[in-house]
mmCIF file of C-alpha atoms in Angstrom:
data_model
loop_
_atom_site.group_PDB
_atom_site.id
_atom_site.type_symbol
_atom_site.label_atom_id
_atom_site.label_comp_id
_atom_site.label_asym_id
_atom_site.label_seq_id
_atom_site.Cartn_x
_atom_site.Cartn_y
_atom_site.Cartn_z
ATOM 1 C CA MET A 1 -5.697 23.878 9.754
ATOM 2 C CA PHE A 2 -4.229 20.627 8.555
ATOM 3 C CA GLU A 3 -6.790 17.499 8.244
ATOM 4 C CA ILE A 4 -6.466 13.977 7.213
ATOM 5 C CA SER A 5 -8.418 11.251 5.363
ATOM 6 C CA VAL A 6 -8.001 8.071 6.804
ATOM 7 C CA ILE A 7 -9.210 5.346 4.330
ATOM 8 C CA THR A 8 -10.047 1.559 5.555
ATOM 9 C CA ALA A 9 -11.279 -1.585 3.280
ATOM 10 C CA THR A 10 -12.646 -3.804 5.187
ATOM 11 C CA TYR A 11 -14.261 -7.389 4.614
ATOM 12 C CA ASN A 12 -15.470 -9.485 7.580
ATOM 13 C CA ARG A 13 -13.090 -8.079 10.209
ATOM 14 C CA ARG A 14 -15.523 -6.471 12.486
ATOM 15 C CA ASP A 15 -13.503 -7.188 15.782
ATOM 16 C CA LEU A 16 -10.304 -6.114 14.129
ATOM 17 C CA LEU A 17 -12.254 -2.633 13.178
ATOM 18 C CA SER A 18 -13.310 -2.195 16.631
ATOM 19 C CA GLU A 19 -9.620 -2.441 17.880
ATOM 20 C CA ALA A 20 -8.517 0.100 15.299
ATOM 21 C CA TYR A 21 -11.757 2.490 16.257
ATOM 22 C CA ALA A 22 -11.141 1.847 20.474
ATOM 23 C CA HIS A 23 -7.588 3.092 19.727
ATOM 24 C CA MET A 24 -8.922 5.812 17.661
ATOM 25 C CA LEU A 25 -11.125 7.240 20.190
ATOM 26 C CA GLY A 26 -7.995 8.174 22.893
ATOM 27 C CA MET A 27 -5.715 10.089 19.968
ATOM 28 C CA PRO A 28 -4.869 13.296 20.295
ATOM 29 C CA LEU A 29 -6.471 15.566 17.365
ATOM 30 C CA LYS A 30 -9.072 12.977 16.106
ATOM 31 C CA GLU A 31 -11.033 15.812 15.727
ATOM 32 C CA GLN A 32 -9.335 16.366 12.446
ATOM 33 C CA VAL A 33 -9.705 13.480 11.186
ATOM 34 C CA GLU A 34 -12.593 11.679 8.676
ATOM 35 C CA TRP A 35 -12.185 7.938 9.171
ATOM 36 C CA ILE A 36 -13.711 6.732 5.921
ATOM 37 C CA ILE A 37 -14.585 2.887 6.065
ATOM 38 C CA ILE A 38 -15.148 0.723 2.905
ATOM 39 C CA ASP A 39 -17.215 -1.804 3.602
ATOM 40 C CA ASP A 40 -16.195 -4.629 0.571
ATOM 41 C CA GLY A 41 -19.781 -6.787 0.950
ATOM 42 C CA SER A 42 -18.872 -8.251 5.165
ATOM 43 C CA THR A 43 -21.397 -10.329 6.392
ATOM 44 C CA ASP A 44 -20.498 -10.299 10.000
ATOM 45 C CA GLN A 45 -22.257 -7.349 11.306
ATOM 46 C CA THR A 46 -19.358 -5.038 10.364
ATOM 47 C CA GLN A 47 -22.493 -2.333 9.263
ATOM 48 C CA GLN A 48 -24.490 -2.189 11.856
ATOM 49 C CA VAL A 49 -21.089 -1.942 14.248
ATOM 50 C CA VAL A 50 -19.775 1.009 12.205
ATOM 51 C CA GLU A 51 -23.289 2.891 11.897
ATOM 52 C CA GLU A 52 -23.502 2.609 16.165
ATOM 53 C CA TRP A 53 -20.207 4.537 15.943
ATOM 54 C CA ILE A 54 -21.673 7.124 13.441
ATOM 55 C CA LYS A 55 -24.785 7.561 15.779
ATOM 56 C CA ALA A 56 -22.346 7.786 19.298
ATOM 57 C CA GLY A 57 -20.692 10.881 17.541
ATOM 58 C CA GLN A 58 -17.403 10.661 18.697
ATOM 59 C CA LEU A 59 -15.088 9.909 15.633
ATOM 60 C CA ARG A 60 -16.025 11.709 11.878
ATOM 61 C CA ILE A 61 -16.648 8.407 9.855
ATOM 62 C CA VAL A 62 -17.516 8.453 6.503
ATOM 63 C CA TYR A 63 -18.965 4.769 5.711
ATOM 64 C CA HIS A 64 -19.623 2.859 2.018
ATOM 65 C CA LEU A 65 -20.850 -0.901 1.868
ATOM 66 C CA GLN A 66 -20.431 -2.017 -1.840
ATOM 67 C CA ALA A 67 -20.547 -5.422 -3.170
ATOM 68 C CA ASN A 68 -17.263 -7.688 -2.705
ATOM 69 C CA ARG A 69 -14.921 -6.431 -5.299
ATOM 70 C CA GLY A 70 -11.300 -6.456 -2.984
ATOM 71 C CA ARG A 71 -8.815 -4.172 -1.699
ATOM 72 C CA ALA A 72 -8.061 -2.503 -4.621
ATOM 73 C CA ALA A 73 -11.626 -1.181 -5.523
ATOM 74 C CA ALA A 74 -12.418 -0.250 -1.732
ATOM 75 C CA LEU A 75 -9.480 1.680 -1.619
ATOM 76 C CA ASN A 76 -10.293 3.536 -4.787
ATOM 77 C CA ALA A 77 -13.718 4.021 -3.708
ATOM 78 C CA GLY A 78 -12.221 5.604 -0.345
ATOM 79 C CA LEU A 79 -9.865 7.669 -2.291
ATOM 80 C CA GLU A 80 -12.740 8.793 -4.650
ATOM 81 C CA ARG A 81 -14.559 10.316 -0.720
ATOM 82 C CA ALA A 82 -11.578 11.455 0.739
ATOM 83 C CA SER A 83 -11.900 15.553 1.032
ATOM 84 C CA LYS A 84 -9.083 16.443 3.331
ATOM 85 C CA PRO A 85 -5.902 17.451 2.270
ATOM 86 C CA ILE A 86 -3.660 14.586 3.530
ATOM 87 C CA CYS A 87 -4.557 11.193 3.350
ATOM 88 C CA PHE A 88 -3.230 7.282 3.898
ATOM 89 C CA TYR A 89 -4.595 3.970 3.718
ATOM 90 C CA LEU A 90 -4.946 1.886 6.860
ATOM 91 C CA ASP A 91 -5.633 -1.704 6.877
ATOM 92 C CA SER A 92 -8.448 -3.332 9.149
ATOM 93 C CA ASP A 93 -6.496 -5.210 11.274
ATOM 94 C CA ASP A 94 -3.979 -2.005 12.004
ATOM 95 C CA TYR A 95 -4.059 1.025 14.354
ATOM 96 C CA LEU A 96 -2.331 3.856 15.078
ATOM 97 C CA GLU A 97 0.196 5.502 17.770
ATOM 98 C CA GLN A 98 -1.088 7.248 20.138
ATOM 99 C CA GLY A 99 -0.352 10.803 18.743
ATOM 100 C CA ALA A 100 0.179 9.857 15.583
ATOM 101 C CA PHE A 101 -2.083 12.833 13.842
ATOM 102 C CA GLN A 102 0.039 15.187 15.826
ATOM 103 C CA ASP A 103 3.053 13.993 14.639
ATOM 104 C CA ILE A 104 1.793 13.867 11.123
ATOM 105 C CA ILE A 105 0.377 16.828 11.016
ATOM 106 C CA GLU A 106 2.965 18.797 12.971
ATOM 107 C CA GLN A 107 5.947 17.375 10.284
ATOM 108 C CA TYR A 108 3.695 17.998 7.430
ATOM 109 C CA GLN A 109 3.765 21.554 8.607
ATOM 110 C CA THR A 110 7.193 21.647 10.127
ATOM 111 C CA ASN A 111 8.656 20.644 6.475
ATOM 112 C CA ASP A 112 6.092 23.012 4.370
ATOM 113 C CA ILE A 113 5.022 19.879 2.504
ATOM 114 C CA MET A 114 1.715 20.990 0.977
ATOM 115 C CA GLN A 115 3.736 24.007 -0.743
ATOM 116 C CA ASN A 116 6.439 21.775 -1.999
ATOM 117 C CA ARG A 117 5.220 20.570 -5.284
ATOM 118 C CA SER A 118 8.025 18.216 -5.756
ATOM 119 C CA ILE A 119 6.579 15.935 -2.804
ATOM 120 C CA ALA A 120 3.835 13.397 -3.185
ATOM 121 C CA GLY A 121 3.890 12.715 0.982
ATOM 122 C CA MET A 122 5.537 11.723 4.381
ATOM 123 C CA VAL A 123 6.471 8.416 4.921
ATOM 124 C CA PHE A 124 6.855 7.183 8.426
ATOM 125 C CA LEU A 125 8.096 3.880 10.608
ATOM 126 C CA ALA A 126 6.067 1.151 11.757
ATOM 127 C CA SER A 127 6.438 -1.188 14.391
ATOM 128 C CA THR A 128 4.622 -4.408 15.543
ATOM 129 C CA LYS A 129 1.541 -4.481 18.393
ATOM 130 C CA ALA A 130 4.521 -5.263 21.017
ATOM 131 C CA GLY A 131 6.081 -1.907 20.232
ATOM 132 C CA GLU A 132 9.195 -3.439 17.836
ATOM 133 C CA LEU A 133 10.451 -1.517 14.813
ATOM 134 C CA ILE A 134 9.274 -3.211 11.581
ATOM 135 C CA GLY A 135 12.425 -3.365 9.503
ATOM 136 C CA GLN A 136 15.086 -0.763 9.158
ATOM 137 C CA ALA A 137 14.396 2.853 10.532
ATOM 138 C CA PHE A 138 15.488 5.312 7.616
ATOM 139 C CA PRO A 139 19.303 6.227 7.342
ATOM 140 C CA GLN A 140 18.704 10.124 8.010
ATOM 141 C CA THR A 141 16.618 11.203 10.738
ATOM 142 C CA GLN A 142 14.645 13.209 7.700
ATOM 143 C CA MET A 143 15.404 12.512 4.253
ATOM 144 C CA VAL A 144 13.853 13.554 0.850
ATOM 145 C CA SER A 145 14.116 9.818 -1.251
ATOM 146 C CA LYS A 146 12.054 7.368 -3.653
ATOM 147 C CA PRO A 147 10.560 4.233 -2.954
ATOM 148 C CA ALA A 148 13.432 2.460 -4.957
ATOM 149 C CA LEU A 149 16.469 3.946 -3.567
ATOM 150 C CA MET A 150 14.906 3.411 -0.019
ATOM 151 C CA LEU A 151 14.490 -0.017 -0.200
ATOM 152 C CA HIS A 152 17.709 -1.435 -3.041
ATOM 153 C CA HIS A 153 20.528 2.005 -1.921
ATOM 154 C CA PHE A 154 19.298 2.198 1.582
ATOM 155 C CA LYS A 155 18.126 -1.427 2.585
ATOM 156 C CA VAL A 156 15.417 -0.023 4.240
ATOM 157 C CA ARG A 157 13.167 -2.894 4.382
ATOM 158 C CA GLY A 158 9.703 -3.384 6.873
ATOM 159 C CA ASP A 159 6.263 -1.743 6.194
ATOM 160 C CA LYS A 160 6.189 1.942 6.653
ATOM 161 C CA LEU A 161 2.786 4.013 6.596
ATOM 162 C CA HIS A 162 2.715 6.329 3.492
ATOM 163 C CA THR A 163 0.750 8.960 3.570
ATOM 164 C CA PHE A 164 -0.138 11.090 0.667
ATOM 165 C CA LYS A 165 -1.219 15.033 -0.380
ATOM 166 C CA THR A 166 -4.433 13.898 -1.359
ATOM 167 C CA GLU A 167 -4.681 15.654 -4.666
ATOM 168 C CA VAL A 168 -1.691 13.959 -5.477
ATOM 169 C CA LEU A 169 -3.170 10.274 -4.382
ATOM 170 C CA LYS A 170 -6.249 10.999 -6.452
ATOM 171 C CA ALA A 171 -4.081 11.097 -9.591
ATOM 172 C CA TYR A 172 -3.104 7.271 -8.670
ATOM 173 C CA PRO A 173 -5.735 5.283 -7.778
ATOM 174 C CA PHE A 174 -5.102 1.120 -8.434
ATOM 175 C CA PRO A 175 -5.190 -0.254 -11.449
ATOM 176 C CA LEU A 176 -7.946 -2.557 -12.022
ATOM 177 C CA PHE A 177 -8.318 -5.745 -13.262
ATOM 178 C CA GLU A 178 -11.556 -8.228 -13.966
ATOM 179 C CA LYS A 179 -11.388 -10.956 -11.741
ATOM 180 C CA GLU A 180 -8.518 -10.186 -9.763
ATOM 181 C CA LYS A 181 -8.926 -8.625 -5.777
ATOM 182 C CA ARG A 182 -5.396 -7.427 -5.063
ATOM 183 C CA VAL A 183 -3.102 -4.981 -6.804
ATOM 184 C CA ALA A 184 0.134 -4.230 -4.512
ATOM 185 C CA THR A 185 0.289 -0.868 -2.867
ATOM 186 C CA SER A 186 4.551 -0.433 -4.495
ATOM 187 C CA LEU A 187 2.412 -0.469 -7.714
ATOM 188 C CA VAL A 188 1.055 2.797 -7.166
ATOM 189 C CA LEU A 189 4.130 3.760 -4.844
ATOM 190 C CA ASN A 190 6.623 3.105 -8.274
ATOM 191 C CA ARG A 191 4.272 5.456 -10.330
ATOM 192 C CA ILE A 192 4.148 7.930 -8.157
ATOM 193 C CA SER A 193 7.836 8.205 -7.674
ATOM 194 C CA LEU A 194 8.106 8.364 -11.476
ATOM 195 C CA LYS A 195 7.438 12.169 -10.693
ATOM 196 C CA TYR A 196 7.792 12.850 -7.324
ATOM 197 C CA ASP A 197 9.743 12.459 -4.527
ATOM 198 C CA PHE A 198 8.860 11.177 -0.471
ATOM 199 C CA MET A 199 9.831 13.043 2.377
ATOM 200 C CA TYR A 200 11.292 10.033 4.905
ATOM 201 C CA VAL A 201 11.444 10.020 8.418
ATOM 202 C CA ASN A 202 12.196 8.456 11.827
ATOM 203 C CA VAL A 203 8.790 8.944 13.324
ATOM 204 C CA LYS A 204 6.621 5.449 14.694
ATOM 205 C CA ALA A 205 3.219 6.219 13.431
ATOM 206 C CA LEU A 206 1.659 3.011 13.003
ATOM 207 C CA ARG A 207 0.902 -0.799 14.805
ATOM 208 C CA LYS A 208 0.704 -3.866 12.499
ATOM 209 C CA ASP A 209 0.513 -7.114 13.018
ATOM 210 C CA TYR A 210 0.065 -10.033 10.726
ATOM 211 C CA THR A 211 -2.583 -12.464 11.169
ATOM 212 C CA ALA A 212 -3.464 -15.859 10.587
ATOM 213 C CA ASP A 213 -5.290 -15.250 7.180
ATOM 214 C CA GLY A 214 -2.776 -12.205 6.515
ATOM 215 C CA LEU A 215 -1.694 -11.521 3.392
ATOM 216 C CA SER A 216 2.314 -11.966 4.292
ATOM 217 C CA LYS A 217 1.510 -15.725 5.061
ATOM 218 C CA ASN A 218 0.277 -16.664 1.618
ATOM 219 C CA ILE A 219 1.767 -14.378 -0.443
ATOM 220 C CA ASP A 220 3.159 -16.214 -3.099
ATOM 221 C CA ARG A 221 -0.930 -17.505 -3.841
ATOM 222 C CA VAL A 222 -2.459 -13.841 -3.405
ATOM 223 C CA ARG A 223 -0.254 -12.629 -6.156
ATOM 224 C CA ALA A 224 -0.557 -15.754 -8.791
ATOM 225 C CA LYS A 225 -4.347 -15.256 -7.903
ATOM 226 C CA SER A 226 -4.027 -11.716 -8.948
ATOM 227 C CA SER A 227 -1.599 -12.495 -11.546
ATOM 228 C CA ASN A 228 -1.873 -9.628 -13.898
ATOM 229 C CA ALA A 229 -1.680 -7.272 -11.383
ATOM 230 C CA SER A 230 1.841 -9.149 -10.087
ATOM 231 C CA ARG A 231 2.508 -8.964 -13.899
ATOM 232 C CA THR A 232 1.664 -5.433 -14.322
ATOM 233 C CA PHE A 233 3.829 -4.764 -10.959
ATOM 234 C CA TYR A 234 7.276 -6.380 -12.062
ATOM 235 C CA PHE A 235 7.000 -5.295 -15.838
ATOM 236 C CA GLU A 236 6.861 -1.712 -14.259
ATOM 237 C CA ALA A 237 9.664 -2.674 -11.708
ATOM 238 C CA VAL A 238 12.374 -3.615 -14.310
ATOM 239 C CA ASP A 239 12.168 0.844 -15.496
ATOM 240 C CA VAL A 240 11.909 2.216 -12.182
ATOM 241 C CA PRO A 241 14.888 4.921 -12.551
ATOM 242 C CA PHE A 242 17.899 4.014 -9.937
ATOM 243 C CA MET A 243 16.921 0.193 -9.470
ATOM 244 C CA PRO A 244 20.144 -1.499 -9.978
ATOM 245 C CA VAL A 245 20.833 -4.670 -12.261
ATOM 246 C CA LYS A 246 20.401 -7.664 -9.136
ATOM 247 C CA ALA A 247 16.807 -6.161 -8.781
ATOM 248 C CA ARG A 248 16.116 -5.805 -12.535
ATOM 249 C CA ILE A 249 17.150 -9.476 -12.614
ATOM 250 C CA LYS A 250 14.467 -10.875 -9.726
ATOM 251 C CA TYR A 251 11.907 -8.710 -10.967
ATOM 252 C CA MET A 252 12.022 -9.931 -14.646
ATOM 253 C CA ILE A 253 12.019 -13.643 -13.079
ATOM 254 C CA ASN A 254 8.900 -12.790 -11.286
ATOM 255 C CA PHE A 255 7.697 -11.031 -14.333
ATOM 256 C CA VAL A 256 8.011 -13.948 -16.726
ATOM 257 C CA ARG A 257 6.103 -16.018 -13.829
ATOM 258 C CA TYR A 258 3.472 -14.380 -13.822
ATOM 259 C CA GLN A 259 3.283 -13.558 -16.861
ATOM 260 C CA LEU A 260 2.616 -17.622 -17.854
ATOM 261 C CA HIS A 261 -0.124 -17.626 -15.047
ATOM 262 C CA SER A 262 -2.057 -14.876 -16.534
ATOM 263 C CA ARG A 263 -1.242 -16.250 -20.002
ATOM 264 C CA SER A 264 -0.581 -12.760 -21.466
ATOM 265 C CA ALA A 265 0.648 -11.841 -24.973
ATOM 266 C CA PHE A 266 4.344 -11.583 -25.324
ATOM 267 C CA PRO A 267 5.750 -8.139 -23.698
ATOM 268 C CA SER A 268 6.788 -4.920 -25.607
ATOM 269 C CA PHE A 269 9.185 -3.620 -23.381
ATOM 270 C CA LYS A 270 10.580 0.437 -23.310
ATOM 271 C CA ARG A 271 14.139 -1.107 -23.370
ATOM 272 C CA GLY A 272 15.846 -3.362 -25.917
ATOM 273 C CA THR A 273 18.214 -4.880 -23.209
ATOM 274 C CA ASN A 274 14.620 -6.217 -21.269
ATOM 275 C CA TYR A 275 14.112 -8.032 -24.272
ATOM 276 C CA LEU A 276 17.522 -10.048 -23.601
ATOM 277 C CA LEU A 277 16.784 -10.014 -19.529
ATOM 278 C CA TYR A 278 13.586 -11.967 -20.546
ATOM 279 C CA PHE A 279 14.864 -14.439 -22.791
ATOM 280 C CA LEU A 280 17.802 -15.396 -20.757
ATOM 281 C CA LEU A 281 15.816 -15.440 -17.465
ATOM 282 C CA LEU A 282 12.775 -17.173 -19.430
ATOM 283 C CA LEU A 283 13.949 -20.520 -17.662
ATOM 284 C CA PRO A 284 14.053 -19.447 -13.876
ATOM 285 C CA GLY A 285 11.165 -17.699 -14.396
ATOM 286 C CA LEU A 286 9.030 -21.091 -15.719
ATOM 287 C CA ALA A 287 10.374 -23.180 -12.750
ATOM 288 C CA LEU A 288 8.651 -20.467 -10.007
ATOM 289 C CA TYR A 289 6.141 -20.809 -12.047
ATOM 290 C CA THR A 290 5.785 -24.643 -12.220
ATOM 291 C CA ARG A 291 6.211 -24.433 -8.200
ATOM 292 C CA ASP A 292 2.988 -22.264 -7.836
ATOM 293 C CA VAL A 293 1.268 -24.879 -10.087
ATOM 294 C CA LYS A 294 2.361 -27.873 -8.121
ATOM 295 C CA LYS A 295 1.453 -26.092 -5.002
ATOM 296 C CA GLN A 296 -1.850 -25.023 -5.866
ATOM 297 C CA GLN A 297 -2.991 -28.550 -6.802
#
């Protein structure tokens, strides 16, 4: 029997977390799910609310309270506690489609994902809370590919629900950087894609919203505050297989940008051509860095 670990990091989002809980209560196959909630130092009575849910016993909930260390560290703490063969991250301001657990389990079973050593997991579509598809659907109803190919070759953009074999994801926790709290999920996906493929299916499984305090409205500021994490993402993305030249140029410009924010040492690239790109794109990267600094003043 397939079971799922859902990992949620939360910080002072009691009401939004309660919305996700209410949706989960009505979902088929919820008894095959453990919800791991990592409370990253909330001060809004999140702990009391979650403890009431645990006492009610309507969902299997694993709760852990820790000092505020940021999303990446919280998700790592959740991953350490994941005990089911399938897992995924669910933001505290999102919730799942009514039949998501059933669809995920059926897709893993039908496609023999757990027996396929070349596949890390499955990717599902996401929609807004009004039900509108976010970004594009995949070009085929079901296909095996990699994140870089999906984004740059097939031009599929927008948030998706990435689900994983837990044993695979446990080998790829978020890298942590001193005094930084945010690490892009894409950094982990790129690392996984060096060894594994994903199966993409045109099945909606996630409902997302972008709140006023959400990441999407403050992305440049967030990336600058976590400059070492941002620099690492762009540094590695430049060398991801199947990355087209246009994307490599964009990533190198942003690498320069966040290298300046982080004040890190001169980079040591894997490819000799990256040194040429670096020096050619110093000025555009410097221009973006200067703009960021002016915005912060």
